[in-house]
GROMACS .gro file of C-alpha atoms in nm:
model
  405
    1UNK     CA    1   4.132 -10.440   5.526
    2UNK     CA    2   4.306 -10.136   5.504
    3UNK     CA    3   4.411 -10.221   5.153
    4UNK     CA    4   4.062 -10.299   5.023
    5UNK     CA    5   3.986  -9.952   5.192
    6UNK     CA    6   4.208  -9.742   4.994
    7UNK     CA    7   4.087  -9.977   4.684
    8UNK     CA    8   3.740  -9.864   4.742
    9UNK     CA    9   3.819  -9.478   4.829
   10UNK     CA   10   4.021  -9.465   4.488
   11UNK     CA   11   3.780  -9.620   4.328
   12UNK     CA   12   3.427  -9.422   4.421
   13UNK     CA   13   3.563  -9.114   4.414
   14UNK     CA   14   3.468  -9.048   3.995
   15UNK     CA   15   3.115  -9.244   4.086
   16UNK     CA   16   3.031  -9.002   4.329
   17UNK     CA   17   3.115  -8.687   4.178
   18UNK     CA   18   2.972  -8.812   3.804
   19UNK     CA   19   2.695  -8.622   3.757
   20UNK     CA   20   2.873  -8.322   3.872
   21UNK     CA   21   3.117  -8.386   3.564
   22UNK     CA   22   2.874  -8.472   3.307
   23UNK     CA   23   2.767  -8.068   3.220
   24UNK     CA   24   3.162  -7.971   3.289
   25UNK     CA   25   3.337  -8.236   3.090
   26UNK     CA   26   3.097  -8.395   2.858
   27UNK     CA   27   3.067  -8.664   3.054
   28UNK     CA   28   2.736  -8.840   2.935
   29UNK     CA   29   2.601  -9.188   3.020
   30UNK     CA   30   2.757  -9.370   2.770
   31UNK     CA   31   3.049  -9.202   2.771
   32UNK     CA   32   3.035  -9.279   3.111
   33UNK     CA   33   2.911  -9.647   3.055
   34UNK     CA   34   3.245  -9.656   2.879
   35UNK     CA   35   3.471  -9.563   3.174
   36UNK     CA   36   3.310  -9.758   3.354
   37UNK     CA   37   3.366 -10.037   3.115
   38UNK     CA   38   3.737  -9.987   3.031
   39UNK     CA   39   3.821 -10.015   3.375
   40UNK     CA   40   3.648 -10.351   3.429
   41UNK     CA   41   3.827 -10.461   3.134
   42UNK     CA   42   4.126 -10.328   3.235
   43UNK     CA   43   4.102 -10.476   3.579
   44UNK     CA   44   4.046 -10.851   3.396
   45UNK     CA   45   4.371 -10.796   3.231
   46UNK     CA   46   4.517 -10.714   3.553
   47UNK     CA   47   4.365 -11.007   3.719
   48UNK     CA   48   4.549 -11.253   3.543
   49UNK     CA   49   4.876 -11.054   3.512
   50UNK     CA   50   4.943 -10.977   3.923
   51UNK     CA   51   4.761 -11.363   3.990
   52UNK     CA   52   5.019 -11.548   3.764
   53UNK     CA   53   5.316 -11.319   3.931
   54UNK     CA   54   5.172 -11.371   4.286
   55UNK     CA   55   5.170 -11.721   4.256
   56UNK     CA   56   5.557 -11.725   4.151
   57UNK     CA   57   5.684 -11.380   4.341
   58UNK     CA   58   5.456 -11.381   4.646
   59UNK     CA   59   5.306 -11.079   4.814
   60UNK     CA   60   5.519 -10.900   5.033
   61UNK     CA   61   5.706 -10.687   4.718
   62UNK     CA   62   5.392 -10.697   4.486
   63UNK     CA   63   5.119 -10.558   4.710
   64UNK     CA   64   5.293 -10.268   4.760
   65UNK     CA   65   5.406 -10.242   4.410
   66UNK     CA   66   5.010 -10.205   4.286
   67UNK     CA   67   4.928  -9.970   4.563
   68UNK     CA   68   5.126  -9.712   4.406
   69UNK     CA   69   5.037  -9.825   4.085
   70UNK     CA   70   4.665  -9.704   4.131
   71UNK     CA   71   4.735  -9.472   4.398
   72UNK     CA   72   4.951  -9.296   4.133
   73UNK     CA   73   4.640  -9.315   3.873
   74UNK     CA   74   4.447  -9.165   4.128
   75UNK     CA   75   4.654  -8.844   4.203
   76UNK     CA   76   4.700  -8.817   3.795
   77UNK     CA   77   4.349  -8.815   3.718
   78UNK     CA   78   4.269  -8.414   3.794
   79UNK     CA   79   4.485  -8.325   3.520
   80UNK     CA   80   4.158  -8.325   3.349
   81UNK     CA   81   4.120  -7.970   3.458
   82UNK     CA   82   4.383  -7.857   3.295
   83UNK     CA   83   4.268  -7.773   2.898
   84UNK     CA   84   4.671  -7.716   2.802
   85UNK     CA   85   4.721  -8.039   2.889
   86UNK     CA   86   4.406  -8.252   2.789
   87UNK     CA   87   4.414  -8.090   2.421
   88UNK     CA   88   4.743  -8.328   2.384
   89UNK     CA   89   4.447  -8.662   2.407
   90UNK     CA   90   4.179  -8.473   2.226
   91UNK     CA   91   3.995  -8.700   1.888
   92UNK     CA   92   4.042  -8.437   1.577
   93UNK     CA   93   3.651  -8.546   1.520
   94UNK     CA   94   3.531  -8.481   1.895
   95UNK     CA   95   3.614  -8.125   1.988
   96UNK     CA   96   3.656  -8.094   2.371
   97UNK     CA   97   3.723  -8.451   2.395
   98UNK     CA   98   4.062  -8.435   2.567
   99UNK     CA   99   3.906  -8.446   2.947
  100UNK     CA  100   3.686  -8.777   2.847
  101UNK     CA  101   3.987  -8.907   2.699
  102UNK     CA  102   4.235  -8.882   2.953
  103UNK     CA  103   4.016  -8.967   3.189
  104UNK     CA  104   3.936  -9.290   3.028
  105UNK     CA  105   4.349  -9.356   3.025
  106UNK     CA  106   4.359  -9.284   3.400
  107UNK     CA  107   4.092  -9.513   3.507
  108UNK     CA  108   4.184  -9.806   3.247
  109UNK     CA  109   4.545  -9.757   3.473
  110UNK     CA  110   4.343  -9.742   3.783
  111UNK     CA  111   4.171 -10.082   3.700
  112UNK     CA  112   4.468 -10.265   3.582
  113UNK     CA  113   4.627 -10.198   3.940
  114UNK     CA  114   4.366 -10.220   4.136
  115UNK     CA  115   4.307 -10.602   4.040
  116UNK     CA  116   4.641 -10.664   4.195
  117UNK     CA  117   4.499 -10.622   4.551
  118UNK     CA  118   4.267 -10.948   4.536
  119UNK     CA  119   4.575 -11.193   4.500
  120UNK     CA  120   4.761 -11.043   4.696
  121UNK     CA  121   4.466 -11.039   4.950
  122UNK     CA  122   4.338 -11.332   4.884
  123UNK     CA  123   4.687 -11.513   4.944
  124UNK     CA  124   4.745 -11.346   5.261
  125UNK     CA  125   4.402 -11.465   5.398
  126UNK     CA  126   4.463 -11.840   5.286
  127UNK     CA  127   4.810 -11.834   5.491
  128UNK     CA  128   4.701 -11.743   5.802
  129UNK     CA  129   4.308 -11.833   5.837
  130UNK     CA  130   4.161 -12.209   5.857
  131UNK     CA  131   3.861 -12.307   5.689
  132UNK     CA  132   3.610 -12.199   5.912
  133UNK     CA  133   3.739 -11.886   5.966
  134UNK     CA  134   3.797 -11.792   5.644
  135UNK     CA  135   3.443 -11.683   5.612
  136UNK     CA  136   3.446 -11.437   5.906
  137UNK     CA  137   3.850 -11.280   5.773
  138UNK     CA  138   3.707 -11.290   5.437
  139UNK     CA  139   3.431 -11.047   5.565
  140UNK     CA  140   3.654 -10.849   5.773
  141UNK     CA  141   3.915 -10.784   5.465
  142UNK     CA  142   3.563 -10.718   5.260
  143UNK     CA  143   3.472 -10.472   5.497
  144UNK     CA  144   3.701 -10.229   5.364
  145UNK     CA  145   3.561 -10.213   5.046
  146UNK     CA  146   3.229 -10.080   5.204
  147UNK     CA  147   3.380  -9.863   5.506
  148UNK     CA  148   3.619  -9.687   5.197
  149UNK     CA  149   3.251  -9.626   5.024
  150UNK     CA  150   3.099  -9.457   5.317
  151UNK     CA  151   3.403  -9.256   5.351
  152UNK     CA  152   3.395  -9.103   5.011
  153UNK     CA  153   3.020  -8.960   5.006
  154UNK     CA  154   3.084  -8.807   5.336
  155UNK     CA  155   3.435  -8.652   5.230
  156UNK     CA  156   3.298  -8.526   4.851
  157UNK     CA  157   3.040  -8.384   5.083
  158UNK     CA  158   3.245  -8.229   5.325
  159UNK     CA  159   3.505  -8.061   5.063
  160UNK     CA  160   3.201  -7.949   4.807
  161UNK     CA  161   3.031  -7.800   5.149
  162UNK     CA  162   3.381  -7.599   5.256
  163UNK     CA  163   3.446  -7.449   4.896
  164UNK     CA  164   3.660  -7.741   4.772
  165UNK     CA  165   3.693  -7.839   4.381
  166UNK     CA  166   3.621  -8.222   4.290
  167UNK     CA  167   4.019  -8.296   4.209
  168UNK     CA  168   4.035  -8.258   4.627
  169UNK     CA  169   3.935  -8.585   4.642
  170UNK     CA  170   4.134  -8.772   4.397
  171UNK     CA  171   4.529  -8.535   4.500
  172UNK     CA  172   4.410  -8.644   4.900
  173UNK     CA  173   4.282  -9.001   4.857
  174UNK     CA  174   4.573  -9.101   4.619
  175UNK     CA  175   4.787  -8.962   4.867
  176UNK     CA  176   4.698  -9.147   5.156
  177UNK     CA  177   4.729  -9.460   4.945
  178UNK     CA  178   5.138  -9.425   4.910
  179UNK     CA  179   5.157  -9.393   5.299
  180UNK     CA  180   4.990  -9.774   5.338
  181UNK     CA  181   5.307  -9.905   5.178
  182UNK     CA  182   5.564  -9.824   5.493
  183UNK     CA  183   5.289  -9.985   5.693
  184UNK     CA  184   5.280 -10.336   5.521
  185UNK     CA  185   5.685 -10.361   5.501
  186UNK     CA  186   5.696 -10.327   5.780
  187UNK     CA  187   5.467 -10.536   5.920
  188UNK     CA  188   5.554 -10.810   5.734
  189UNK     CA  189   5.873 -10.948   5.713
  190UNK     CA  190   6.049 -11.149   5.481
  191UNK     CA  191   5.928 -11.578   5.472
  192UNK     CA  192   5.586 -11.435   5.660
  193UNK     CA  193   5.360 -11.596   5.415
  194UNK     CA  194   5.535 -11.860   5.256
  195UNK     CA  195   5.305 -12.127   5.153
  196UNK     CA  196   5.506 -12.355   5.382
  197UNK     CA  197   5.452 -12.167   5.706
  198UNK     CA  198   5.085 -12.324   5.705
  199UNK     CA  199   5.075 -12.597   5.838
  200UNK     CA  200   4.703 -12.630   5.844
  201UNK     CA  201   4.702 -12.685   5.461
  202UNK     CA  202   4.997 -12.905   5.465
  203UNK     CA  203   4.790 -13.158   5.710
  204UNK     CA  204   4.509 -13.163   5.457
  205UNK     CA  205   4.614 -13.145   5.094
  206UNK     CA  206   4.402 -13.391   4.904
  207UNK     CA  207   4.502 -13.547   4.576
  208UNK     CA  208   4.456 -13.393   4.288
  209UNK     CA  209   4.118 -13.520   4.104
  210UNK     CA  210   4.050 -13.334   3.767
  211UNK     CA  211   3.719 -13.374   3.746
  212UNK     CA  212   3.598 -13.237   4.113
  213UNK     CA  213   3.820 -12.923   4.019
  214UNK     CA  214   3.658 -12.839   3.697
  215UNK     CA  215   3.330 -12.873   3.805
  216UNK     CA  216   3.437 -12.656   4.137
  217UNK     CA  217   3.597 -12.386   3.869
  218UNK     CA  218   3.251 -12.371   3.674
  219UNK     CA  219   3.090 -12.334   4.003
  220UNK     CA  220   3.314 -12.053   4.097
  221UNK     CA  221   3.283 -11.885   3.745
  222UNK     CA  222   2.880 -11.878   3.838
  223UNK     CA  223   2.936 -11.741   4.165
  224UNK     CA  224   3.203 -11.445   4.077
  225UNK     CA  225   2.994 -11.341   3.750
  226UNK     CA  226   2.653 -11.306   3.936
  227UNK     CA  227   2.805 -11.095   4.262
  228UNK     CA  228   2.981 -10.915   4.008
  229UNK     CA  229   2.727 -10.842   3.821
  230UNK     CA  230   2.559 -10.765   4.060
  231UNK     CA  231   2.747 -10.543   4.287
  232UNK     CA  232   2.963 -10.346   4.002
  233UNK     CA  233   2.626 -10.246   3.850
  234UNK     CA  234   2.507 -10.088   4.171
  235UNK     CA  235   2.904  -9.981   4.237
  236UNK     CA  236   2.931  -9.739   3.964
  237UNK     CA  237   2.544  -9.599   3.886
  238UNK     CA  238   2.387  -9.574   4.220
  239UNK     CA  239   2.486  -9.176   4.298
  240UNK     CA  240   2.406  -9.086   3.913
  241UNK     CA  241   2.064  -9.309   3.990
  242UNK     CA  242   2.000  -9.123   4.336
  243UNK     CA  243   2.055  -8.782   4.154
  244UNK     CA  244   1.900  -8.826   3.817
  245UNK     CA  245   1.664  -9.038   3.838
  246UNK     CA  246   1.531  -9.023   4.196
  247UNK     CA  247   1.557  -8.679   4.239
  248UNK     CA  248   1.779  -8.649   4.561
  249UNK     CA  249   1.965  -8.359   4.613
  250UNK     CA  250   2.375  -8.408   4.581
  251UNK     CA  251   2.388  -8.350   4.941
  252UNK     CA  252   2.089  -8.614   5.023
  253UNK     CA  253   2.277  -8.839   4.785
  254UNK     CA  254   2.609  -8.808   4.980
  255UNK     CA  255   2.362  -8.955   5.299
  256UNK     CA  256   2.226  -9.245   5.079
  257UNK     CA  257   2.486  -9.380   4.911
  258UNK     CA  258   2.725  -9.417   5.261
  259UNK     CA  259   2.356  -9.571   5.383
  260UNK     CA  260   2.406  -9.823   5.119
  261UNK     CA  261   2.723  -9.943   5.214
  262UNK     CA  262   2.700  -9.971   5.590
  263UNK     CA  263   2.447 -10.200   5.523
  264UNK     CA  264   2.672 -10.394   5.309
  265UNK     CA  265   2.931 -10.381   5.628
  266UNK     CA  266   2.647 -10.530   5.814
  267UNK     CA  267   2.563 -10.795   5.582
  268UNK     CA  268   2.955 -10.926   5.530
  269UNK     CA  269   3.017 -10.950   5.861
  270UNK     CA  270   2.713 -11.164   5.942
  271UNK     CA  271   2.834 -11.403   5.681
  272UNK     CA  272   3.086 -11.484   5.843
  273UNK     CA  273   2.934 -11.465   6.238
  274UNK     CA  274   2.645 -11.691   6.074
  275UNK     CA  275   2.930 -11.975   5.945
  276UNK     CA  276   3.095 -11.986   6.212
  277UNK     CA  277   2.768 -12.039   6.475
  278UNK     CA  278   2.615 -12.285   6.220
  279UNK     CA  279   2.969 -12.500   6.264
  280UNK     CA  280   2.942 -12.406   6.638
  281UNK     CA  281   2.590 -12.598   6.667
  282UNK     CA  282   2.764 -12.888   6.423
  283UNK     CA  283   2.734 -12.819   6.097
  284UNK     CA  284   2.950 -12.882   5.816
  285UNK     CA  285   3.190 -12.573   5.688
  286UNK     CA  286   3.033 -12.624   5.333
  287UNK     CA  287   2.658 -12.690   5.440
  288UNK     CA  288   2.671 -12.378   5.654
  289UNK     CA  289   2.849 -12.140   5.379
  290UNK     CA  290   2.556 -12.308   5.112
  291UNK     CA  291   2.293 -12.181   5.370
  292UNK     CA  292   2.465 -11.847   5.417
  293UNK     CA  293   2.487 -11.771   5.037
  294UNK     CA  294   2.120 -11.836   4.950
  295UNK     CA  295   1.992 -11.654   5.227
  296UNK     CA  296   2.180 -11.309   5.138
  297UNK     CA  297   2.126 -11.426   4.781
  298UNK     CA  298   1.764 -11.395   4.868
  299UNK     CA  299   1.842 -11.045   5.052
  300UNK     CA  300   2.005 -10.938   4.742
  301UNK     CA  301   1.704 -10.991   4.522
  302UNK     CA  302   1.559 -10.664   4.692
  303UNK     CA  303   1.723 -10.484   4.405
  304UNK     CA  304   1.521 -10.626   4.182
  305UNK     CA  305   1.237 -10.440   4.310
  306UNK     CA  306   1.338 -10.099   4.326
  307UNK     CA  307   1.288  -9.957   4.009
  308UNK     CA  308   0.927 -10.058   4.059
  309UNK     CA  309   0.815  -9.839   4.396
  310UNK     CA  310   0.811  -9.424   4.478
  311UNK     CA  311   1.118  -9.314   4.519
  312UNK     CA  312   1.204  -9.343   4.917
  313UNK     CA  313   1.107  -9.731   4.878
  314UNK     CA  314   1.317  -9.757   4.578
  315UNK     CA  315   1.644  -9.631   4.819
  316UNK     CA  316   1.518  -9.857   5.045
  317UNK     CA  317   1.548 -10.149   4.894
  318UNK     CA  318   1.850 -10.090   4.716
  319UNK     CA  319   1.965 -10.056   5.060
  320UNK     CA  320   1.857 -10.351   5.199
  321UNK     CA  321   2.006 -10.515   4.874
  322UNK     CA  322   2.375 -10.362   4.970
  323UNK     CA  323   2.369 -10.626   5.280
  324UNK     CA  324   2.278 -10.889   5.074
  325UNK     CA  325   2.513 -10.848   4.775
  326UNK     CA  326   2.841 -10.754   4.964
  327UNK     CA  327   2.790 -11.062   5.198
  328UNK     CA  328   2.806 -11.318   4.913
  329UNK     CA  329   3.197 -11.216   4.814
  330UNK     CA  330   3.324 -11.374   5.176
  331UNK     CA  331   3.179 -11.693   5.056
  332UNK     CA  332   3.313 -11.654   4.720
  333UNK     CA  333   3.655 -11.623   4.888
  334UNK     CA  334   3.637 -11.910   5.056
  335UNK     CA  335   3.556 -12.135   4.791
  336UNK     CA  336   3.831 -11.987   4.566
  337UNK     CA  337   4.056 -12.047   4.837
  338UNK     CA  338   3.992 -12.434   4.804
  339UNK     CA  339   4.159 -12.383   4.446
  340UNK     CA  340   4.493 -12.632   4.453
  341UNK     CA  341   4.712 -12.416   4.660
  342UNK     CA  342   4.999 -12.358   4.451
  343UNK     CA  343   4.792 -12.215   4.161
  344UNK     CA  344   4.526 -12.032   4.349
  345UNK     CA  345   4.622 -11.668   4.257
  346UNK     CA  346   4.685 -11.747   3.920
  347UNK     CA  347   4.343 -11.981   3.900
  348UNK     CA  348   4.105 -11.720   4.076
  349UNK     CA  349   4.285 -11.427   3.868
  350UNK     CA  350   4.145 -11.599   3.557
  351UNK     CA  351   3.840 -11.596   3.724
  352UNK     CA  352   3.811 -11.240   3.818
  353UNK     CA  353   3.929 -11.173   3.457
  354UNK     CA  354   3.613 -11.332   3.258
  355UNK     CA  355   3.382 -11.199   3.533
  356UNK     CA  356   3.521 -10.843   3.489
  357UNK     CA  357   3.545 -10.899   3.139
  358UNK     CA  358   3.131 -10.950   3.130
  359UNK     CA  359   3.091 -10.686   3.365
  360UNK     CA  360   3.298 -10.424   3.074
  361UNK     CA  361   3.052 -10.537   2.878
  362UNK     CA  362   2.749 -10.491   3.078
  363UNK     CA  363   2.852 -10.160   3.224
  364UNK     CA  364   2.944  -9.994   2.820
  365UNK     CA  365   2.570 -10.172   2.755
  366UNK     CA  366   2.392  -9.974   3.013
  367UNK     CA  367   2.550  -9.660   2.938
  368UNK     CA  368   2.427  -9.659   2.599
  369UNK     CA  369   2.112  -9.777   2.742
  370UNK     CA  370   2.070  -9.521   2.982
  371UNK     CA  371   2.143  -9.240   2.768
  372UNK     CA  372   1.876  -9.354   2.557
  373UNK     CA  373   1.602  -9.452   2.772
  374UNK     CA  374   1.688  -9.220   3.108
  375UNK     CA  375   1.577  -9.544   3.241
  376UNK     CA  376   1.774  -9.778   3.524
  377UNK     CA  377   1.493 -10.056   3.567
  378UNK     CA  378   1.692 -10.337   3.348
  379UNK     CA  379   2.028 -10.289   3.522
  380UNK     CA  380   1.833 -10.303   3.901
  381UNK     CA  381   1.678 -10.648   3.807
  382UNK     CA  382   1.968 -10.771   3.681
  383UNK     CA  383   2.200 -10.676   3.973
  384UNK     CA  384   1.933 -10.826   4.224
  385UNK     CA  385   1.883 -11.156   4.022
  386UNK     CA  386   2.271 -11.251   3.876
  387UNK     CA  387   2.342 -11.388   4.233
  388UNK     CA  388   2.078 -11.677   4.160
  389UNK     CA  389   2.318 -11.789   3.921
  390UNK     CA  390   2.619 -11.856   4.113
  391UNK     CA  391   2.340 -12.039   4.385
  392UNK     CA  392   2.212 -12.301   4.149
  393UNK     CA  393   2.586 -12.414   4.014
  394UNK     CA  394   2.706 -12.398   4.415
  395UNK     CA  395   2.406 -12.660   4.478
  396UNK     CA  396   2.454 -12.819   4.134
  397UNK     CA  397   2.861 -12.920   4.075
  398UNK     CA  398   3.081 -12.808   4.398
  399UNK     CA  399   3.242 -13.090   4.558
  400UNK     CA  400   3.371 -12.994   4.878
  401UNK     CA  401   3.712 -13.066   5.037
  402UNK     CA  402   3.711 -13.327   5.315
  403UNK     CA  403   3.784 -13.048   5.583
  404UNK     CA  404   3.482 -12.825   5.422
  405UNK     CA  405   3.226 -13.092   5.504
   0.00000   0.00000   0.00000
């Protein structure tokens, strides 16, 4: 959890402080759209790369290994301040370019790294959770993501309040990232997560059947595009949206935005309380996750909505949405963690990489389509619909394992 928190806090920081950037660096939309997609395709890459090497090398020397690889991207990125040094990345043909430029290099580093945390995250769940918790410690390591985006509104705040310069953020956050590492080696020693020490998934390996794991892996494709999707969209554009399209204030912006993401702490861990009391009164593990993803699939759709009401309903609902969308990735989790056991870094990596891949796409898309239009309407109904997606194949082809029913 900590992890995913210092994932998130590197991550936000350039979100929240974009608009602030645009006049100073040149920063437009799609320039901005661009970032935004180089990173996602840079964190596909990096999704198969640090899944095929977890699989083989485990976690213990790797997790800490990409920690400092994006915590080091973070603490390099202010150098964008610095016009001696930025000239050095600067297009002949774009004058004043060197800022966007190096930025774009830091972040495409930043994404590359940061993918490494889901394997190794993902692998350390699997080893020490059953199936029916794995809902509930899915939402618990999830939580990070949303407590590190509360954090950074409230800390951009706080430093732009006392005096402070944006590159604050990035030097203090970055820092705090390389002191996780002592934390983890220690804490876990040597043999701690070997596939073998789990006995639980030793007692029910099933044979392999080809067909049941393709049409699970489609399934799974459905599910990690459409939360995605949905949830990068929102990620990356909702301060610039708050700010420049809503009219909020920077400071009412830095209240919204951590509004938006404890609701999203509130919605993932209900997906996991609600699992585990639908088991409690008899359900099946699978029936009850099915139920759990169409109702905050159905939250999610709020987004959809926004665009289309005054301005303090519009915040509301993408609010309300923020419960919805961050609850879906425990599920999603715990059916990638159903993958055959051996291969399940490597498998969901590939996943991760095509959905990221897509969401590149989609973010450089609306970048050029906001700086034409000023408009955010298309990306909103998008983000609150994609999650529909992933619900239809989950009903459609998954085929549950025995202990899932």
């Amino acid at each position: 959890m900590l992890a995913t928190l210092l994932n998130y806090m590197d991550r936000q920081v350039l979100p929240q402080i974009g608009t602030e950037l645009k006049d100073q660096y040149g920063l437009d939309d799609a320039r901005y759209g661009r970032v935004a997609g180089h990173f996602a395709q840079a964190f596909a890459l990096g999704s198969i790369v640090f899944g095929f090497i977890a699989d083989r090398l485990g976690v213990r020397v790797l997790y800490p290994f990409v920690l400092i690889g994006w915590s080091a991207a973070g603490l390099a990125t202010p150098l964008m301040k610095d016009p001696a040094f930025t000239s050095q990345f600067e297009a002949p043909e774009e004058p004043g370019s060197g800022p966007y430029y190096w930025l774009l290099l830091c972040r495409t580093v930043l994404g590359f790294f940061e993918a490494g945390h889901w394997p190794c995250a993902l692998l350390t769940a699997r080893q020490i959770l059953t199936a029916k918790d794995r809902p509930l410690g899915n939402g618990l390591l999830q939580s990070g993501a949303s407590l590190g985006a509360i954090l950074v509104p409230l800390y951009v705040m706080m430093v732009r309040n006392l005096g402070g310069g944006w590159q604050i953020a990035f030097w203090t956050i970055g820092g705090a990232g390389l002191l996780w590492v002592p934390i983890w080696l220690f804490s876990v020693r040597r043999g701690d997560l070997d596939v073998s020490a789990e006995p639980v998934l030793a007692k029910s390996a099933m044979p392999f059947n080809p067909m049941s794991f393709l049409t699970n892996y489609a399934a799974l494709f459905a599910i990690v595009l459409g939360i995605s999707v949905s949830w990068q969209f929102i990620r990356e554009w909702l301060p610039k949206y708050l700010k420049e399209s809503l009219g909020y204030t920077p400071d009412e912006a830095d209240w919204l935005v951590p509004a938006y993401y404890i609701s999203a702490e509130i919605g993932c861990f209900l997906a996991g309380v609600l699992v585990r009391s639908l088991v409690g009164r008899g359900w099946g593990v699978h029936p009850a996750r099915v139920v759990g993803y169409a109702i905050f699939a159905l939250v999610t759709g709020a987004a959809a909505a926004a665009p289309f009401v005054h301005r303090d309903a519009s915040a509301a609902l993408i609010i309300l949405a923020g419960a919805g969308i961050l609850a879906l990735h425990p599920y999603y989790y715990a059916f990638a963690q159903e993958l055959p056991e051996r291969h399940m870094a490597f498998l969901s990596g590939w996943l991760a990489a095509l959905g990221w891949f897509i969401v590149g796409e989609v973010q450089k898309a609306m970048g050029d389509h906001i700086k034409a239009t000023g408009h955010y309407d298309i990306g909103f109904v998008i983000a609150g619909l994609a999650p529909f997606l992933g619900l239809i194949a989950l009903i459609v082809l998954w085929k549950p394992r025995a202990e899932s029913r």
